[in-house]
Amino acid sequence: MTTNDADKIFAAALARAARTGSEQDLRDVLNSLREELADDPVALNQVRSLLAQIQDVAEVATPRPWIDAAVARIMELERGLAPAPSLLERAKDALRDAVRIIEAQLVGDTFAGAAMQGIRGSAAFQPRQLHFSSELGDVHLQIDRSERGHSVMGQFVPLHLDLLDAEIEARATTERGTTSTHLDPGAQFHFTDVEDGEIRIELDMGKDSLRLVPFRIPSHEEG
Amino acid sequence: MARCLAHEEAAWSEFVERYANLIYATILRVQLPEEDVEEAFQSSIVAIHQQLPKLREPERLVSWIVGIAHRQAINRIRVRTRDLTVPDVDLETHVADLELPDSERSRLIEIQQVREAVEHLTGRCRVLLHSLFFEDPPPDYETISRRDGIPIGSIGPTRARCLDKLRTFLEEGGWEGGE
């Protein structure tokens, strides 16, 4: 921008000031600018330039509907890039619906009862029995010692008749890994050679999965 | 920018509001037919949205936006001219003549700096500068005084002080006064 251009725009800005106020106001503007900037031609030039640029800023106003349309377009593109929250929520719901996980609570444990009464030594010769309960039915477990660890025998007693015909897979997970077996027609299952430590048992019924709360099988020395 | 790249819709909305006038001003420099200006504006917004993740120097954002808006405006000319079969017109020479000179680019960047600086002002200065320079038609001093609570006699001197404050703020940010 040449000095002449700046002067013209400066004059226009002051003319605009003149339109908005009285002559006295305009003199005030000029006087204050002169007083503050007379000794500083660089600063005066900068104010001229600034006024010109403010005018440019003021004169360029994008039509509001264009801005609204642009924002709407961006939102549309954004929704294409990031999955909409509602879609995510629906996916989570679908997953939850697909497999319902039900936890069976431990309601009885002969080992715990014997330990509380201080008769663990004599109880050690008895098979340990555990009883789990859930909205789908109960699970009874009997744990015996064997030469190579423990034997875990279980029976599922369903509360709903349709589960009597269901194909159910039992899975036992210990530190060593996961083993599985299908329930026999009497809804019984059996795991052999189970090592000491924590065990997690789950009965997979397809749409539902029944998880027994994890429990611990003590070592021979502990028992 | 980080919020835009994280797909925050509110951040994109703020982005468009903040840079809309810069994009618009850049496109107007090309002197397109009126109906093409909006096309160029909307395609600039889409191009910015697509290309922002590739921007390597965030500190050059304003200059980058000017470049994109200018290219989109030129593209409108290409689209229009492609449909015309005038053998003597060398389109590429014509388009090359429309390249944005560095001085124009610098001016657009400085105007954006001023635009953002005015928005950055607070209190009486922001209110007064908006009243004096951004309202159309401009309100008279009596209206400003009544509405903004500034005595009529103070409007002139306050304007000078506010301009000086704006100038100082811009200088601190590297503004060179359009020299």
Short mmCIF file of N, CA and C in Angstrom, two decimals, chain A residues 159-218:
data_model
loop_
_atom_site.label_atom_id
_atom_site.label_comp_id
_atom_site.label_asym_id
_atom_site.label_seq_id
_atom_site.Cartn_x
_atom_site.Cartn_y
_atom_site.Cartn_z
N LEU A 159 -33.35 -73.29 36.36
CA LEU A 159 -34.66 -72.87 36.86
C LEU A 159 -35.69 -72.85 35.73
N HIS A 160 -35.20 -72.81 34.47
CA HIS A 160 -36.12 -72.74 33.33
C HIS A 160 -36.03 -74.03 32.54
N LEU A 161 -37.17 -74.56 32.14
CA LEU A 161 -37.22 -75.86 31.46
C LEU A 161 -36.48 -75.85 30.12
N ASP A 162 -36.55 -74.71 29.40
CA ASP A 162 -35.92 -74.69 28.07
C ASP A 162 -34.42 -74.91 28.16
N LEU A 163 -33.83 -74.64 29.32
CA LEU A 163 -32.38 -74.84 29.45
C LEU A 163 -32.01 -76.32 29.59
N LEU A 164 -33.02 -77.15 29.85
CA LEU A 164 -32.73 -78.59 29.97
C LEU A 164 -32.24 -79.17 28.64
N ASP A 165 -32.75 -78.59 27.53
CA ASP A 165 -32.37 -79.10 26.21
C ASP A 165 -31.21 -78.32 25.59
N ALA A 166 -30.78 -77.28 26.28
CA ALA A 166 -29.74 -76.42 25.68
C ALA A 166 -28.39 -77.14 25.64
N GLU A 167 -27.62 -76.81 24.59
CA GLU A 167 -26.27 -77.36 24.53
C GLU A 167 -25.36 -76.40 25.31
N ILE A 168 -24.76 -76.93 26.35
CA ILE A 168 -23.99 -76.06 27.25
C ILE A 168 -22.54 -76.54 27.31
N GLU A 169 -21.64 -75.58 27.21
CA GLU A 169 -20.22 -75.91 27.32
C GLU A 169 -19.69 -75.35 28.63
N ALA A 170 -18.97 -76.17 29.37
CA ALA A 170 -18.36 -75.70 30.61
C ALA A 170 -16.88 -75.43 30.35
N ARG A 171 -16.41 -74.27 30.86
CA ARG A 171 -14.98 -73.95 30.69
C ARG A 171 -14.38 -73.68 32.06
N ALA A 172 -13.21 -74.25 32.27
CA ALA A 172 -12.50 -73.99 33.53
C ALA A 172 -11.17 -73.34 33.19
N THR A 173 -10.90 -72.20 33.83
CA THR A 173 -9.65 -71.48 33.55
C THR A 173 -8.83 -71.41 34.84
N THR A 174 -7.61 -71.91 34.75
CA THR A 174 -6.67 -71.80 35.87
C THR A 174 -5.40 -71.13 35.34
N GLU A 175 -4.39 -71.06 36.17
CA GLU A 175 -3.12 -70.45 35.73
C GLU A 175 -2.55 -71.18 34.53
N ARG A 176 -2.81 -72.49 34.45
CA ARG A 176 -2.23 -73.30 33.38
C ARG A 176 -2.95 -73.07 32.03
N GLY A 177 -4.17 -72.62 32.09
CA GLY A 177 -4.90 -72.39 30.84
C GLY A 177 -6.38 -72.73 30.98
N THR A 178 -7.05 -72.85 29.81
CA THR A 178 -8.49 -73.12 29.82
C THR A 178 -8.77 -74.50 29.23
N THR A 179 -9.62 -75.25 29.92
CA THR A 179 -10.08 -76.53 29.35
C THR A 179 -11.60 -76.47 29.29
N SER A 180 -12.17 -77.21 28.36
CA SER A 180 -13.63 -77.16 28.24
C SER A 180 -14.20 -78.56 28.03
N THR A 181 -15.48 -78.69 28.36
CA THR A 181 -16.19 -79.95 28.19
C THR A 181 -17.68 -79.66 28.03
N HIS A 182 -18.39 -80.54 27.33
CA HIS A 182 -19.83 -80.33 27.19
C HIS A 182 -20.58 -81.01 28.34
N LEU A 183 -21.67 -80.38 28.74
CA LEU A 183 -22.47 -81.00 29.81
C LEU A 183 -23.16 -82.25 29.26
N ASP A 184 -23.20 -83.30 30.09
CA ASP A 184 -23.85 -84.54 29.64
C ASP A 184 -25.37 -84.39 29.80
N PRO A 185 -26.15 -85.40 29.38
CA PRO A 185 -27.61 -85.27 29.45
C PRO A 185 -28.15 -85.00 30.86
N GLY A 186 -27.39 -85.37 31.85
CA GLY A 186 -27.82 -85.07 33.23
C GLY A 186 -27.34 -83.72 33.70
N ALA A 187 -26.86 -82.87 32.72
CA ALA A 187 -26.37 -81.51 33.01
C ALA A 187 -25.17 -81.54 33.95
N GLN A 188 -24.37 -82.62 33.82
CA GLN A 188 -23.18 -82.72 34.68
C GLN A 188 -21.92 -82.47 33.85
N PHE A 189 -20.88 -82.06 34.52
CA PHE A 189 -19.58 -81.87 33.86
C PHE A 189 -18.47 -82.28 34.82
N HIS A 190 -17.29 -82.53 34.25
CA HIS A 190 -16.22 -83.07 35.07
C HIS A 190 -14.87 -82.57 34.55
N PHE A 191 -14.09 -81.98 35.42
CA PHE A 191 -12.71 -81.59 35.06
C PHE A 191 -11.77 -82.41 35.93
N THR A 192 -10.76 -82.97 35.31
CA THR A 192 -9.79 -83.78 36.07
C THR A 192 -8.44 -83.08 36.06
N ASP A 193 -7.61 -83.54 36.98
CA ASP A 193 -6.22 -83.05 37.08
C ASP A 193 -6.13 -81.53 37.17
N VAL A 194 -7.01 -80.98 37.96
CA VAL A 194 -7.00 -79.51 38.13
C VAL A 194 -5.96 -79.17 39.19
N GLU A 195 -5.11 -78.18 38.86
CA GLU A 195 -4.05 -77.83 39.81
C GLU A 195 -4.57 -76.89 40.91
N ASP A 196 -3.73 -76.68 41.91
CA ASP A 196 -4.07 -75.75 43.01
C ASP A 196 -4.19 -74.33 42.45
N GLY A 197 -4.80 -73.47 43.25
CA GLY A 197 -4.86 -72.05 42.91
C GLY A 197 -6.26 -71.62 42.50
N GLU A 198 -6.34 -70.41 41.94
CA GLU A 198 -7.65 -69.87 41.60
C GLU A 198 -8.21 -70.55 40.35
N ILE A 199 -9.50 -70.76 40.37
CA ILE A 199 -10.17 -71.37 39.21
C ILE A 199 -11.42 -70.56 38.86
N ARG A 200 -11.63 -70.39 37.57
CA ARG A 200 -12.83 -69.67 37.07
C ARG A 200 -13.61 -70.64 36.21
N ILE A 201 -14.87 -70.83 36.56
CA ILE A 201 -15.71 -71.75 35.78
C ILE A 201 -16.84 -70.97 35.14
N GLU A 202 -17.08 -71.26 33.87
CA GLU A 202 -18.12 -70.54 33.12
C GLU A 202 -18.93 -71.57 32.34
N LEU A 203 -20.24 -71.41 32.35
CA LEU A 203 -21.11 -72.28 31.55
C LEU A 203 -21.64 -71.45 30.38
N ASP A 204 -21.21 -71.82 29.19
CA ASP A 204 -21.59 -71.06 27.99
C ASP A 204 -22.84 -71.69 27.39
N MET A 205 -23.94 -70.89 27.38
CA MET A 205 -25.22 -71.42 26.89
C MET A 205 -25.63 -70.77 25.57
N GLY A 206 -24.69 -70.19 24.88
CA GLY A 206 -25.00 -69.52 23.62
C GLY A 206 -25.30 -68.07 23.89
N LYS A 207 -26.59 -67.71 24.04
CA LYS A 207 -26.95 -66.31 24.25
C LYS A 207 -26.58 -65.84 25.66
N ASP A 208 -26.64 -66.77 26.62
CA ASP A 208 -26.28 -66.42 28.00
C ASP A 208 -25.00 -67.14 28.39
N SER A 209 -24.31 -66.51 29.32
CA SER A 209 -23.11 -67.14 29.84
C SER A 209 -23.15 -67.02 31.36
N LEU A 210 -23.07 -68.14 32.03
CA LEU A 210 -23.16 -68.14 33.50
C LEU A 210 -21.76 -68.26 34.07
N ARG A 211 -21.34 -67.26 34.82
CA ARG A 211 -19.98 -67.27 35.39
C ARG A 211 -20.07 -67.48 36.90
N LEU A 212 -19.38 -68.49 37.38
CA LEU A 212 -19.31 -68.68 38.83
C LEU A 212 -18.26 -67.73 39.37
N VAL A 213 -18.53 -67.14 40.53
CA VAL A 213 -17.50 -66.24 41.08
C VAL A 213 -16.23 -67.07 41.29
N PRO A 214 -15.06 -66.54 40.96
CA PRO A 214 -13.84 -67.33 41.07
C PRO A 214 -13.61 -67.79 42.52
N PHE A 215 -13.03 -68.93 42.66
CA PHE A 215 -12.70 -69.43 44.00
C PHE A 215 -11.34 -70.11 43.95
N ARG A 216 -10.86 -70.49 45.11
CA ARG A 216 -9.49 -71.01 45.20
C ARG A 216 -9.51 -72.47 45.65
N ILE A 217 -8.68 -73.28 44.99
CA ILE A 217 -8.49 -74.66 45.43
C ILE A 217 -7.14 -74.71 46.15
N PRO A 218 -7.19 -75.00 47.45
CA PRO A 218 -5.92 -74.96 48.20
C PRO A 218 -5.02 -76.15 47.86
#
